[in-house]
Short mmCIF file of C-alpha atoms and ligand atoms in Angstrom, two decimals:
data_model
loop_
_atom_site.label_atom_id
_atom_site.label_comp_id
_atom_site.label_asym_id
_atom_site.label_seq_id
_atom_site.Cartn_x
_atom_site.Cartn_y
_atom_site.Cartn_z
CA MET A 29 13.32 -8.01 173.26
CA SER A 30 15.17 -4.82 172.51
CA PRO A 31 12.87 -2.14 171.16
CA GLN A 32 14.77 0.83 169.80
CA SER A 33 13.83 4.45 169.67
CA PRO A 34 10.48 5.30 168.09
CA ARG A 35 10.51 7.26 164.86
CA GLY A 36 10.62 11.03 164.96
CA LYS A 37 7.65 13.34 164.85
CA ASN A 38 5.12 12.29 162.31
CA ALA A 39 2.69 15.11 161.96
CA SER A 40 4.14 16.62 158.79
CA ARG A 41 2.66 14.40 156.06
CA ASP A 42 -0.86 15.69 156.01
CA ILE A 43 -2.29 16.35 152.61
CA ASP A 44 -4.46 19.34 151.88
CA PRO A 45 -7.68 18.87 149.97
CA VAL A 46 -7.35 18.65 146.20
CA SER A 47 -10.05 21.25 145.85
CA PRO A 48 -12.97 22.44 147.95
CA GLN A 49 -15.18 20.82 145.34
CA ALA A 50 -13.50 17.46 145.71
CA ALA A 51 -13.54 17.81 149.44
CA SER A 52 -17.28 18.11 149.54
CA ASN A 53 -17.80 15.12 147.28
CA ALA A 54 -17.51 11.43 148.04
CA ALA A 55 -14.26 10.17 149.52
CA THR A 56 -12.89 8.48 146.45
CA SER A 57 -11.79 10.86 143.74
CA ALA A 58 -8.48 10.05 142.02
CA SER A 59 -5.47 12.36 141.96
CA LYS A 60 -1.78 12.35 142.90
CA ASN A 61 -0.34 12.40 146.38
CA SER A 62 2.88 13.96 147.64
CA THR A 63 4.99 11.08 146.35
CA GLY A 64 3.53 11.53 142.86
CA LYS A 65 1.85 8.15 143.17
CA LYS A 66 -1.72 7.87 142.02
CA SER A 67 -4.03 7.84 144.96
CA TYR A 68 -7.74 7.29 145.11
CA VAL A 69 -8.59 8.81 148.45
CA LEU A 70 -7.78 12.45 148.19
CA ASP A 71 -10.93 13.93 149.57
CA ILE A 72 -8.98 14.49 152.73
CA ARG A 73 -9.27 17.76 154.57
CA GLN A 74 -7.03 19.34 157.08
CA PRO A 75 -9.51 19.38 159.91
CA SER A 76 -10.01 22.36 162.13
CA ALA A 77 -8.87 20.98 165.45
CA THR A 78 -11.32 21.73 168.18
CA ALA A 79 -10.56 23.16 171.59
CA ALA A 80 -9.17 20.84 174.23
CA ARG A 81 -11.79 18.60 175.78
CA THR A 82 -11.81 15.86 178.31
CA ALA A 83 -10.54 12.70 176.67
CA THR A 84 -11.72 9.13 176.65
CA PRO A 85 -8.63 7.06 177.49
CA SER A 86 -7.68 4.66 174.71
CA LYS A 87 -6.11 2.01 176.88
CA PRO A 88 -6.43 -1.62 175.87
CA ARG A 89 -9.56 -3.20 177.25
CA ASP A 90 -9.48 -5.53 180.18
CA ILE A 91 -12.36 -7.51 178.76
CA ASP A 92 -13.42 -8.81 182.14
CA THR A 93 -14.37 -5.37 183.47
CA PRO A 94 -17.55 -3.77 182.12
CA VAL A 95 -17.52 -0.08 181.19
CA VAL A 96 -20.10 2.65 181.10
CA ALA A 97 -19.50 5.43 178.59
CA LYS A 98 -19.52 8.85 180.22
CA PRO A 99 -22.20 11.17 178.83
CA LYS A 100 -20.74 13.67 176.34
CA ALA A 101 -22.91 16.48 177.75
CA PRO A 102 -25.57 16.72 180.45
CA ALA A 103 -28.91 15.38 179.19
CA LEU A 104 -31.41 18.10 178.20
CA PRO A 105 -34.38 18.16 180.59
CA ASN A 106 -36.82 16.68 178.07
CA ALA A 107 -34.41 14.12 176.57
CA LYS A 108 -35.03 10.45 177.16
CA LYS A 109 -32.17 8.78 178.96
CA VAL A 110 -30.28 5.71 177.83
CA PHE A 111 -27.85 3.79 180.02
CA ILE A 112 -25.47 1.50 178.12
CA LYS A 113 -23.26 -0.92 180.01
CA THR A 114 -20.55 -2.56 177.91
CA TYR A 115 -18.90 -5.89 178.59
CA GLY A 116 -16.05 -7.36 176.57
CA CYS A 117 -13.67 -6.14 173.91
CA GLN A 118 -13.14 -2.83 172.11
CA MET A 119 -15.49 -4.01 169.35
CA ASN A 120 -18.28 -3.81 171.90
CA VAL A 121 -17.10 -0.40 173.14
CA TYR A 122 -17.30 0.85 169.56
CA ASP A 123 -20.73 -0.74 169.07
CA SER A 124 -22.03 0.93 172.23
CA GLU A 125 -20.92 4.31 170.88
CA ARG A 126 -22.68 3.58 167.62
CA MET A 127 -25.87 2.61 169.46
CA ALA A 128 -25.72 5.99 171.21
CA ASP A 129 -25.31 7.63 167.76
CA VAL A 130 -28.38 5.80 166.42
CA LEU A 131 -30.43 6.79 169.46
CA SER A 132 -29.43 10.44 169.55
CA PRO A 133 -31.65 11.58 166.62
CA ILE A 134 -34.67 10.01 168.29
CA GLY A 135 -34.05 11.99 171.46
CA TYR A 136 -32.02 9.71 173.73
CA ALA A 137 -29.07 11.09 175.70
CA PRO A 138 -26.60 8.76 177.45
CA VAL A 139 -26.51 8.72 181.26
CA ASP A 140 -24.07 6.92 183.53
CA SER A 141 -26.48 5.07 185.81
CA HIS A 142 -29.54 2.90 185.23
CA GLU A 143 -31.36 4.67 188.10
CA ASP A 144 -33.51 7.04 186.06
CA ALA A 145 -32.84 5.66 182.58
CA ASP A 146 -35.77 5.21 180.19
CA LEU A 147 -33.80 2.64 178.23
CA VAL A 148 -31.15 0.28 179.60
CA ILE A 149 -28.90 -1.61 177.19
CA LEU A 150 -26.53 -4.33 178.35
CA ASN A 151 -24.01 -4.83 175.56
CA THR A 152 -22.72 -8.28 176.39
CA CYS A 153 -19.67 -10.44 175.74
CA HIS A 154 -19.70 -14.20 175.43
CA ILE A 155 -16.01 -14.96 175.20
CA ARG A 156 -15.60 -16.06 178.81
CA GLU A 157 -17.33 -18.60 180.93
CA LYS A 158 -20.06 -17.24 183.20
CA ALA A 159 -20.60 -14.24 180.88
CA ALA A 160 -24.27 -15.11 180.54
CA GLU A 161 -24.62 -15.61 184.30
CA LYS A 162 -23.23 -12.10 184.93
CA VAL A 163 -25.83 -10.72 182.54
CA TYR A 164 -28.66 -12.54 184.30
CA SER A 165 -27.57 -11.19 187.70
CA GLU A 166 -27.41 -7.67 186.32
CA LEU A 167 -30.88 -8.18 184.83
CA GLY A 168 -32.10 -9.28 188.27
CA ARG A 169 -30.95 -5.96 189.77
CA ILE A 170 -32.52 -4.02 186.91
CA ARG A 171 -35.81 -5.91 187.33
CA GLN A 172 -35.98 -4.96 191.01
CA HIS A 173 -35.36 -1.31 190.19
CA LYS A 174 -37.87 -1.35 187.34
CA ASN A 175 -40.60 -2.93 189.49
CA LYS A 176 -39.99 -0.55 192.37
CA SER A 177 -39.35 2.80 190.74
CA LYS A 178 -39.38 2.84 186.96
CA PRO A 179 -42.16 0.63 185.56
CA ASP A 180 -41.96 2.14 182.07
CA MET A 181 -38.24 1.44 181.66
CA THR A 182 -37.30 -0.48 178.48
CA VAL A 183 -34.62 -3.13 178.87
CA ALA A 184 -32.49 -4.43 176.00
CA VAL A 185 -29.77 -7.05 175.81
CA ALA A 186 -27.32 -6.58 172.94
CA GLY A 187 -24.03 -8.14 171.88
CA CYS A 188 -22.74 -11.67 171.73
CA VAL A 189 -24.74 -13.21 174.59
CA ALA A 190 -27.85 -11.80 172.90
CA GLN A 191 -26.77 -13.39 169.63
CA ALA A 192 -26.04 -16.75 171.22
CA GLU A 193 -28.93 -16.99 173.67
CA GLY A 194 -31.64 -14.65 172.37
CA GLU A 195 -34.71 -16.78 172.99
CA GLU A 196 -33.33 -18.20 176.22
CA ILE A 197 -32.89 -14.63 177.54
CA MET A 198 -36.47 -13.75 176.66
CA ARG A 199 -37.65 -16.89 178.44
CA ARG A 200 -35.46 -16.61 181.54
CA ALA A 201 -35.63 -12.86 182.06
CA PRO A 202 -39.11 -11.48 181.31
CA VAL A 203 -37.84 -8.00 182.29
CA VAL A 204 -36.10 -7.93 178.89
CA ASP A 205 -38.13 -6.17 176.20
CA MET A 206 -35.74 -6.63 173.34
CA VAL A 207 -32.75 -8.68 172.33
CA LEU A 208 -30.50 -7.56 169.53
CA GLY A 209 -27.42 -9.20 168.10
CA PRO A 210 -24.30 -7.24 167.05
CA GLN A 211 -25.54 -6.83 163.49
CA SER A 212 -28.86 -5.20 164.38
CA TYR A 213 -27.96 -1.93 166.11
CA HIS A 214 -29.22 0.22 163.25
CA LYS A 215 -32.68 -1.24 163.90
CA LEU A 216 -32.85 0.11 167.47
CA PRO A 217 -35.31 2.98 166.75
CA GLU A 218 -37.66 0.59 164.95
CA MET A 219 -37.38 -1.91 167.81
CA ILE A 220 -38.07 0.75 170.44
CA ALA A 221 -41.18 1.77 168.52
CA LYS A 222 -42.34 -1.86 168.41
CA VAL A 223 -41.88 -2.22 172.17
CA ALA A 224 -43.78 1.03 172.72
CA ARG A 225 -46.65 -0.29 170.58
CA GLY A 226 -46.75 -3.32 172.83
CA THR A 227 -46.60 -5.81 169.98
CA GLY A 228 -44.70 -8.36 172.03
CA ASP A 229 -41.07 -9.33 172.45
CA VAL A 230 -38.62 -7.98 169.94
CA LEU A 231 -35.79 -10.25 168.88
CA GLU A 232 -33.29 -9.30 166.17
CA THR A 233 -30.35 -11.60 165.65
CA GLU A 234 -29.80 -11.52 161.90
CA PHE A 235 -26.24 -11.68 160.56
CA ASP A 236 -26.30 -8.89 157.97
CA THR A 237 -23.15 -6.99 158.88
CA LEU A 238 -22.93 -4.88 155.76
CA GLU A 239 -26.49 -3.73 156.18
CA LYS A 240 -25.63 -2.55 159.68
CA PHE A 241 -22.65 -0.56 158.41
CA ASP A 242 -24.74 0.95 155.62
CA GLN A 243 -27.46 2.04 157.97
CA LEU A 244 -25.46 3.45 160.86
CA PRO A 245 -25.18 7.24 160.81
CA GLU A 246 -22.05 8.39 158.98
CA THR A 247 -21.17 10.99 161.56
CA ARG A 248 -20.05 9.99 164.98
CA ALA A 249 -19.79 12.41 167.85
CA VAL A 250 -16.68 11.62 169.89
CA LYS A 251 -15.04 12.96 172.95
CA GLY A 252 -11.27 12.85 173.25
CA PHE A 253 -8.36 12.51 170.91
CA SER A 254 -8.06 8.78 170.44
CA THR A 255 -10.81 6.45 169.33
CA PHE A 256 -11.65 3.09 167.79
CA VAL A 257 -12.97 2.58 164.28
CA THR A 258 -14.41 -0.79 163.29
CA ILE A 259 -13.16 -1.76 159.83
CA GLN A 260 -13.92 -5.46 159.87
CA GLU A 261 -16.20 -7.80 161.76
CA GLY A 262 -16.54 -11.49 162.26
CA CYS A 263 -14.15 -14.39 161.96
CA ASP A 264 -13.77 -17.40 159.68
CA LYS A 265 -10.91 -18.96 161.60
CA PHE A 266 -12.91 -21.17 163.97
CA CYS A 267 -10.29 -21.64 166.67
CA THR A 268 -11.73 -24.54 168.61
CA PHE A 269 -11.86 -22.65 171.93
CA CYS A 270 -13.63 -19.55 170.63
CA VAL A 271 -17.27 -18.47 170.34
CA VAL A 272 -16.64 -15.44 168.13
CA PRO A 273 -17.32 -17.11 164.74
CA TYR A 274 -20.70 -18.19 166.11
CA THR A 275 -21.70 -14.88 167.71
CA ARG A 276 -20.20 -12.43 165.23
CA GLY A 277 -20.55 -14.41 162.03
CA ALA A 278 -18.31 -14.56 158.97
CA GLU A 279 -15.52 -12.10 158.16
CA VAL A 280 -16.86 -8.94 156.57
CA SER A 281 -14.83 -5.86 155.65
CA ARG A 282 -16.30 -2.36 155.59
CA PRO A 283 -15.97 -0.41 152.33
CA VAL A 284 -12.95 1.89 152.13
CA ASP A 285 -14.97 5.04 151.47
CA HIS A 286 -17.12 4.51 154.59
CA ILE A 287 -14.05 4.09 156.76
CA ILE A 288 -12.27 7.10 155.28
CA ALA A 289 -15.40 9.23 155.65
CA GLU A 290 -15.78 8.19 159.27
CA ILE A 291 -12.16 8.95 160.10
CA ARG A 292 -12.27 12.30 158.33
CA GLY A 293 -15.29 13.17 160.46
CA LEU A 294 -13.37 12.13 163.57
CA ALA A 295 -10.32 14.17 162.56
CA ALA A 296 -12.56 17.19 162.07
CA GLN A 297 -13.59 16.79 165.72
CA GLY A 298 -9.96 16.85 166.86
CA VAL A 299 -9.23 13.10 167.00
CA ARG A 300 -5.50 12.47 166.47
CA GLU A 301 -5.24 8.74 166.95
CA VAL A 302 -7.40 5.98 165.50
CA THR A 303 -7.24 2.30 166.34
CA LEU A 304 -8.65 0.26 163.47
CA ILE A 305 -10.42 -2.69 165.01
CA GLY A 306 -11.85 -6.00 163.91
CA GLN A 307 -12.09 -9.49 165.37
CA ASN A 308 -9.58 -10.37 162.68
CA VAL A 309 -8.48 -6.95 161.62
CA ASN A 310 -5.67 -8.02 159.32
CA ALA A 311 -8.07 -10.23 157.36
CA TYR A 312 -9.37 -6.88 156.06
CA SER A 313 -9.89 -7.24 152.34
CA THR A 314 -12.17 -5.41 150.00
CA SER A 315 -12.36 -4.04 146.50
CA GLY A 316 -10.82 -0.56 146.76
CA PRO A 317 -11.98 2.55 144.95
CA ASP A 318 -9.37 1.85 142.25
CA GLY A 319 -11.02 -1.53 141.56
CA LYS A 320 -8.06 -3.41 143.05
CA GLU A 321 -8.18 -5.62 146.13
CA TRP A 322 -7.16 -3.62 149.21
CA GLY A 323 -5.75 -5.25 152.30
CA LEU A 324 -5.08 -3.63 155.66
CA GLY A 325 -1.69 -2.25 154.54
CA GLU A 326 -3.23 -0.28 151.67
CA LEU A 327 -6.04 0.97 153.89
CA ILE A 328 -3.58 2.16 156.54
CA ARG A 329 -1.52 4.03 153.95
CA HIS A 330 -4.63 5.96 152.97
CA VAL A 331 -5.80 6.58 156.53
CA ALA A 332 -2.33 8.03 157.13
CA LEU A 333 -3.06 10.68 154.48
CA ILE A 334 -5.97 12.11 156.44
CA GLY A 335 -5.02 15.50 157.84
CA GLY A 336 -5.08 15.62 161.62
CA ILE A 337 -4.63 11.87 162.12
CA ASP A 338 -1.11 11.48 163.51
CA ARG A 339 -1.23 8.02 165.01
CA ILE A 340 -2.68 4.76 163.75
CA ARG A 341 -2.99 1.42 165.51
CA PHE A 342 -4.81 -1.77 164.62
CA THR A 343 -6.00 -4.78 166.57
CA THR A 344 -6.54 -7.79 166.76
CA SER A 345 -4.41 -9.58 164.18
CA HIS A 346 -4.08 -13.24 163.31
CA PRO A 347 -0.65 -14.64 162.35
CA ARG A 348 -2.11 -16.26 159.22
CA ASP A 349 -3.20 -12.88 157.84
CA MET A 350 0.04 -10.98 158.54
CA ASP A 351 0.94 -10.52 154.87
CA ASP A 352 4.08 -8.96 153.38
CA GLU A 353 2.27 -5.81 152.38
CA LEU A 354 1.14 -5.18 155.94
CA ILE A 355 4.63 -5.90 157.26
CA ALA A 356 6.09 -3.47 154.71
CA THR A 357 3.56 -0.85 155.82
CA LEU A 358 4.58 -1.42 159.43
CA GLY A 359 8.14 -0.67 158.37
CA ALA A 360 7.38 2.32 156.17
CA GLU A 361 4.47 4.21 157.71
CA PRO A 362 5.66 6.45 160.55
CA LYS A 363 2.11 7.19 161.71
CA LEU A 364 1.67 3.51 162.52
CA MET A 365 2.62 3.06 166.17
CA PRO A 366 5.37 0.52 167.00
CA TYR A 367 3.07 -1.81 168.90
CA LEU A 368 1.57 -5.01 167.56
CA HIS A 369 -0.92 -7.31 169.26
CA LEU A 370 -0.36 -10.67 167.59
CA PRO A 371 -1.75 -13.55 169.66
CA ILE A 372 -0.16 -16.98 169.39
CA GLN A 373 -2.25 -18.58 172.21
CA ALA A 374 0.19 -21.48 172.84
CA GLY A 375 3.75 -22.50 171.97
CA SER A 376 3.24 -26.22 171.32
CA ASP A 377 2.49 -27.28 167.75
CA SER A 378 0.18 -30.08 168.86
CA VAL A 379 -1.85 -27.65 170.99
CA LEU A 380 -1.89 -25.11 168.14
CA LYS A 381 -3.19 -27.87 165.89
CA ALA A 382 -5.87 -28.89 168.37
CA MET A 383 -6.82 -25.22 168.63
CA ASN A 384 -7.12 -25.08 164.82
CA ARG A 385 -4.82 -22.07 164.71
CA ASP A 386 -3.54 -23.04 161.29
CA HIS A 387 0.07 -22.09 162.05
CA THR A 388 3.01 -23.61 163.88
CA TYR A 389 5.35 -22.02 166.38
CA ALA A 390 8.11 -21.96 163.72
CA HIS A 391 5.83 -20.02 161.38
CA TYR A 392 5.01 -17.50 164.13
CA LYS A 393 8.67 -17.11 165.03
CA GLN A 394 9.65 -16.47 161.41
CA LEU A 395 6.88 -13.94 161.12
CA ILE A 396 8.11 -12.09 164.20
CA ALA A 397 11.65 -12.04 162.76
CA LYS A 398 10.30 -10.49 159.54
CA ILE A 399 8.25 -7.93 161.44
CA ARG A 400 11.21 -6.98 163.62
CA ALA A 401 13.44 -6.67 160.57
CA ALA A 402 10.90 -4.29 159.02
CA ARG A 403 10.24 -2.37 162.23
CA PRO A 404 13.02 -2.86 164.78
CA ASP A 405 11.36 -0.69 167.45
CA ILE A 406 8.18 -2.77 167.55
CA ALA A 407 6.83 -3.91 170.93
CA LEU A 408 4.83 -7.11 170.84
CA SER A 409 1.75 -8.07 172.71
CA GLY A 410 -0.01 -11.42 172.72
CA ASP A 411 -2.85 -13.53 174.07
CA PHE A 412 -2.15 -16.88 175.71
CA ILE A 413 -4.37 -19.71 176.85
CA VAL A 414 -3.13 -22.33 179.31
CA GLY A 415 -4.79 -25.65 179.98
CA PHE A 416 -6.36 -26.26 176.58
CA PRO A 417 -7.69 -29.86 176.51
CA GLY A 418 -4.81 -32.30 176.11
CA GLU A 419 -2.10 -29.75 177.05
CA THR A 420 0.70 -31.72 178.71
CA ASP A 421 3.49 -30.40 180.91
CA ALA A 422 5.78 -30.54 177.88
CA ASP A 423 3.26 -28.56 175.79
CA PHE A 424 3.07 -25.95 178.50
CA GLU A 425 6.88 -25.75 178.62
CA ALA A 426 6.75 -24.97 174.89
CA THR A 427 4.58 -21.92 175.69
CA ILE A 428 7.13 -20.80 178.29
CA LYS A 429 9.92 -21.26 175.75
CA CYS A 430 7.95 -19.28 173.16
CA VAL A 431 7.56 -16.35 175.57
CA GLU A 432 11.25 -16.50 176.49
CA GLU A 433 12.32 -16.54 172.85
CA ILE A 434 9.90 -13.97 171.46
CA GLY A 435 9.73 -11.47 174.35
CA TYR A 436 6.53 -9.50 174.95
CA GLY A 437 6.03 -5.91 176.05
CA SER A 438 2.49 -6.64 177.20
CA SER A 439 0.09 -9.55 177.18
CA PHE A 440 -3.24 -11.06 178.10
CA SER A 441 -3.29 -14.60 179.48
CA PHE A 442 -6.16 -16.85 180.42
CA LYS A 443 -7.03 -20.28 181.72
CA TYR A 444 -8.93 -22.21 179.08
CA SER A 445 -12.63 -22.07 179.80
CA VAL A 446 -15.13 -24.36 178.16
CA ARG A 447 -17.45 -22.51 175.79
CA PRO A 448 -20.51 -24.64 175.09
CA GLY A 449 -21.05 -25.24 171.39
CA THR A 450 -17.37 -24.88 170.45
CA PRO A 451 -15.37 -27.98 169.40
CA GLY A 452 -13.04 -27.55 172.42
CA ALA A 453 -15.92 -28.21 174.78
CA SER A 454 -16.25 -31.83 173.67
CA LEU A 455 -12.53 -32.64 173.51
CA PRO A 456 -11.28 -35.37 175.85
CA ARG A 457 -8.48 -34.78 178.39
CA GLN A 458 -9.77 -31.52 179.88
CA VAL A 459 -7.05 -30.12 182.17
CA PRO A 460 -7.85 -29.97 185.91
CA GLU A 461 -8.49 -26.50 187.32
CA ASP A 462 -5.56 -26.59 189.78
CA VAL A 463 -3.13 -27.46 186.98
CA LYS A 464 -4.46 -24.59 184.90
CA SER A 465 -4.04 -22.20 187.84
CA GLU A 466 -0.45 -23.30 188.44
CA ARG A 467 0.43 -22.93 184.77
CA LEU A 468 -1.21 -19.53 184.51
CA LYS A 469 0.73 -18.32 187.54
CA ARG A 470 4.05 -19.43 186.06
CA LEU A 471 3.27 -17.95 182.67
CA GLN A 472 2.11 -14.65 184.14
CA ASP A 473 5.19 -14.37 186.37
CA LEU A 474 7.28 -14.53 183.21
CA LEU A 475 5.08 -12.25 181.11
CA TYR A 476 4.81 -9.64 183.86
CA GLN A 477 8.57 -9.70 184.37
CA GLN A 478 9.04 -9.07 180.64
CA GLN A 479 6.56 -6.23 180.73
CA TRP A 480 8.42 -4.73 183.71
CA ASP A 481 11.80 -5.12 181.98
CA PHE A 482 10.47 -3.55 178.80
CA ASN A 483 9.08 -0.55 180.66
CA GLN A 484 12.35 -0.19 182.62
CA SER A 485 14.29 -0.22 179.32
CA LEU A 486 12.48 2.98 178.36
CA ILE A 487 13.92 4.97 181.29
CA GLY A 488 16.07 7.75 179.90
CA ARG A 489 14.35 7.62 176.50
CA THR A 490 12.21 10.47 175.17
CA LEU A 491 8.83 9.25 173.89
CA ASP A 492 6.09 11.11 172.06
CA VAL A 493 3.03 11.10 174.29
CA LEU A 494 -0.50 11.90 173.14
CA VAL A 495 -1.90 13.83 176.09
CA GLU A 496 -5.37 12.53 176.83
CA ASN A 497 -6.31 14.43 179.97
CA GLY A 498 -5.25 16.01 183.20
CA GLY A 499 -3.94 13.56 185.79
CA ARG A 500 -5.42 13.12 189.25
CA GLU A 501 -3.31 15.88 190.81
CA ASN A 502 -3.34 19.50 189.72
CA GLY A 503 -0.70 20.22 187.08
CA GLN A 504 -0.38 16.53 186.22
CA LEU A 505 -1.02 15.25 182.73
CA PHE A 506 -1.79 11.77 181.48
CA GLY A 507 -1.24 10.37 178.01
CA ARG A 508 -0.16 7.31 176.06
CA SER A 509 3.28 6.48 174.72
CA PRO A 510 3.72 4.95 171.24
CA TYR A 511 3.82 1.58 173.06
CA LEU A 512 0.46 2.32 174.72
CA GLN A 513 1.66 2.59 178.30
CA GLY A 514 -0.15 5.21 180.34
CA THR A 515 2.38 7.99 180.98
CA HIS A 516 2.22 10.55 183.80
CA PHE A 517 4.08 13.85 183.82
CA ASP A 518 3.66 17.47 184.88
CA GLY A 519 2.58 20.14 182.44
CA PRO A 520 -0.08 22.72 181.65
CA GLU A 521 -3.66 21.70 180.81
CA SER A 522 -3.24 23.46 177.45
CA LEU A 523 -1.23 20.44 176.26
CA VAL A 524 -4.27 18.15 176.39
CA GLY A 525 -4.79 16.86 172.85
CA GLN A 526 -1.16 17.51 171.85
CA ILE A 527 1.60 15.03 171.11
CA VAL A 528 4.55 16.06 173.28
CA PRO A 529 8.04 14.67 173.98
CA VAL A 530 8.38 13.20 177.45
CA LYS A 531 11.62 11.91 178.94
CA ILE A 532 10.90 8.76 180.94
CA THR A 533 12.27 8.91 184.47
CA SER A 534 10.67 5.87 186.10
CA ALA A 535 8.59 2.88 185.15
CA GLY A 536 6.32 0.33 186.77
CA ARG A 537 4.71 -2.71 185.21
CA ASN A 538 1.67 -0.80 183.98
CA SER A 539 2.73 2.79 183.55
CA LEU A 540 5.54 5.25 182.97
CA THR A 541 6.43 8.53 184.62
CA GLY A 542 8.45 11.25 182.98
CA GLU A 543 9.10 14.92 182.42
CA LEU A 544 8.25 17.21 179.57
CA VAL A 545 11.28 17.88 177.40
N1 5AD B 11 -10.92 -19.77 177.12
C1 5AD B 11 -9.90 -18.96 177.47
N2 5AD B 11 -9.53 -17.90 176.76
C2 5AD B 11 -10.23 -17.62 175.64
N3 5AD B 11 -10.09 -16.66 174.72
C3 5AD B 11 -11.04 -16.83 173.79
N4 5AD B 11 -11.80 -17.89 174.08
C4 5AD B 11 -11.30 -18.42 175.22
C5 5AD B 11 -11.64 -19.53 176.00
N5 5AD B 11 -12.64 -20.35 175.67
C6 5AD B 11 -9.02 -15.66 174.76
C7 5AD B 11 -8.06 -15.83 173.57
C8 5AD B 11 -8.43 -14.66 172.71
C9 5AD B 11 -8.82 -13.63 173.74
C10 5AD B 11 -9.60 -12.46 173.26
O1 5AD B 11 -9.58 -14.36 174.68
O2 5AD B 11 -6.73 -15.73 174.04
O3 5AD B 11 -7.35 -14.24 171.88
FE1 SF4 B 12 -11.69 -16.37 167.98
FE2 SF4 B 12 -9.66 -17.52 166.66
FE3 SF4 B 12 -11.34 -15.89 165.37
FE4 SF4 B 12 -9.60 -14.87 167.15
S1 SF4 B 12 -9.08 -15.90 165.24
S2 SF4 B 12 -11.81 -14.38 166.97
S3 SF4 B 12 -9.54 -16.49 168.68
S4 SF4 B 12 -11.87 -17.84 166.28
#
């Protein structure tokens, strides 16, 4: 892989509001943009950037490590306290923030420990084996605490484990007062009231995604300069190893005007980078405000018009949905960062077929060639699974060859784990654990070497870094490069929230170090 220099500064394309009148109306009035082309999303204000605040780092999620959102401000003395622990992907991180938004008007402030919380929410992930077991052990600890010191605490399980095992959770863990699937977060206040009335267990696992989006508050209070925005949920692909289509339901795209309104609100709070997220983000498709079908490319072009938003990312994409319009947008839109997470999972066509990926290695390779032609500086990231049922040594070698030929700047790689209820679980020829471990080690040695080489190739280059916060030492700053690596350098605190040029002086596998230019 040979990524070239990122594009120049990209903060100069912001569009002022058409008129104050238009700016206070809905997000979809029609007018002309700077290129003279008709545009339907011109209710876009130059936001008043707020003072520097502590940032929430935007790094990619290691989905095996749970996170607890830091409170945005100390809880007022009479506020009720909610502790939300998030497992899994960035979709869950976003959902946890939205749960906090729903709870705020009814007097709940987030805290970072379950110790004196009035409400504890475990926002769970089901993608890996043992996910449910982890939740039950956490519930065991919470039960002990509740019995000993906080008898009136309300306990909720949310997310994909809740969706998949709602009734089982209620049966196995009587400490749980309510179970809510990913499409029911807007119902939290109602559910809390039901629990308070003592009308029995409360279980909400309906699949009405659009209703959720309609009912969630439009404004979102955020901390930091980079944040996620869910634009799409669910998946129709049914890869045979994956639980997502069962826990998150069918693909649903959020309306354009909701997304634009949310991002404008974020920009007005000082956010400079948005990552558009969805289980299958590039399957985004909806009827746009002009009555035409909008895909992700069109949406991105309009998000790029929002004043204050200087960087756009999107994840996670499926090779089947990487259409020409999106590739052209990758090539033409300078606010889109040169980093693409495009999982292939395996390099062997027979394994891809058994996985129901609906593409071959040749198709993926052609796609990458097209993407690189459109955007030569792109860094690729991917997900890989080793040891899918029936994977032979030769199949595994095809994955190694794929990685050697494509070249990845970063990656996530896993041993196949059986997910009950998915077609993969009942396939014959499951691969022994020691073979999976050996294969994973070999694959990761290669992927980590590529990541190291890629980071080393940036030494001497000047990269635009969005400064997220002060580093650990005084006078140190921390931010993210266009390729998402954490980047450390010295500089004044006043640069937090700015995009600054940093010359890279050294590089490790996971981060870069440089100096302000
Ligand atoms: N076993 C191993 N890895 C899995 N993933 C999803 N399901 C499984 C499974 N059953 C991985 C895929 C996916 C990523 C988010 O998690 O690589 O892209
Ligand atoms: Fe799971 Fe496949 Fe859908 Fe990705 S595309 S969420 S791996 S089913």
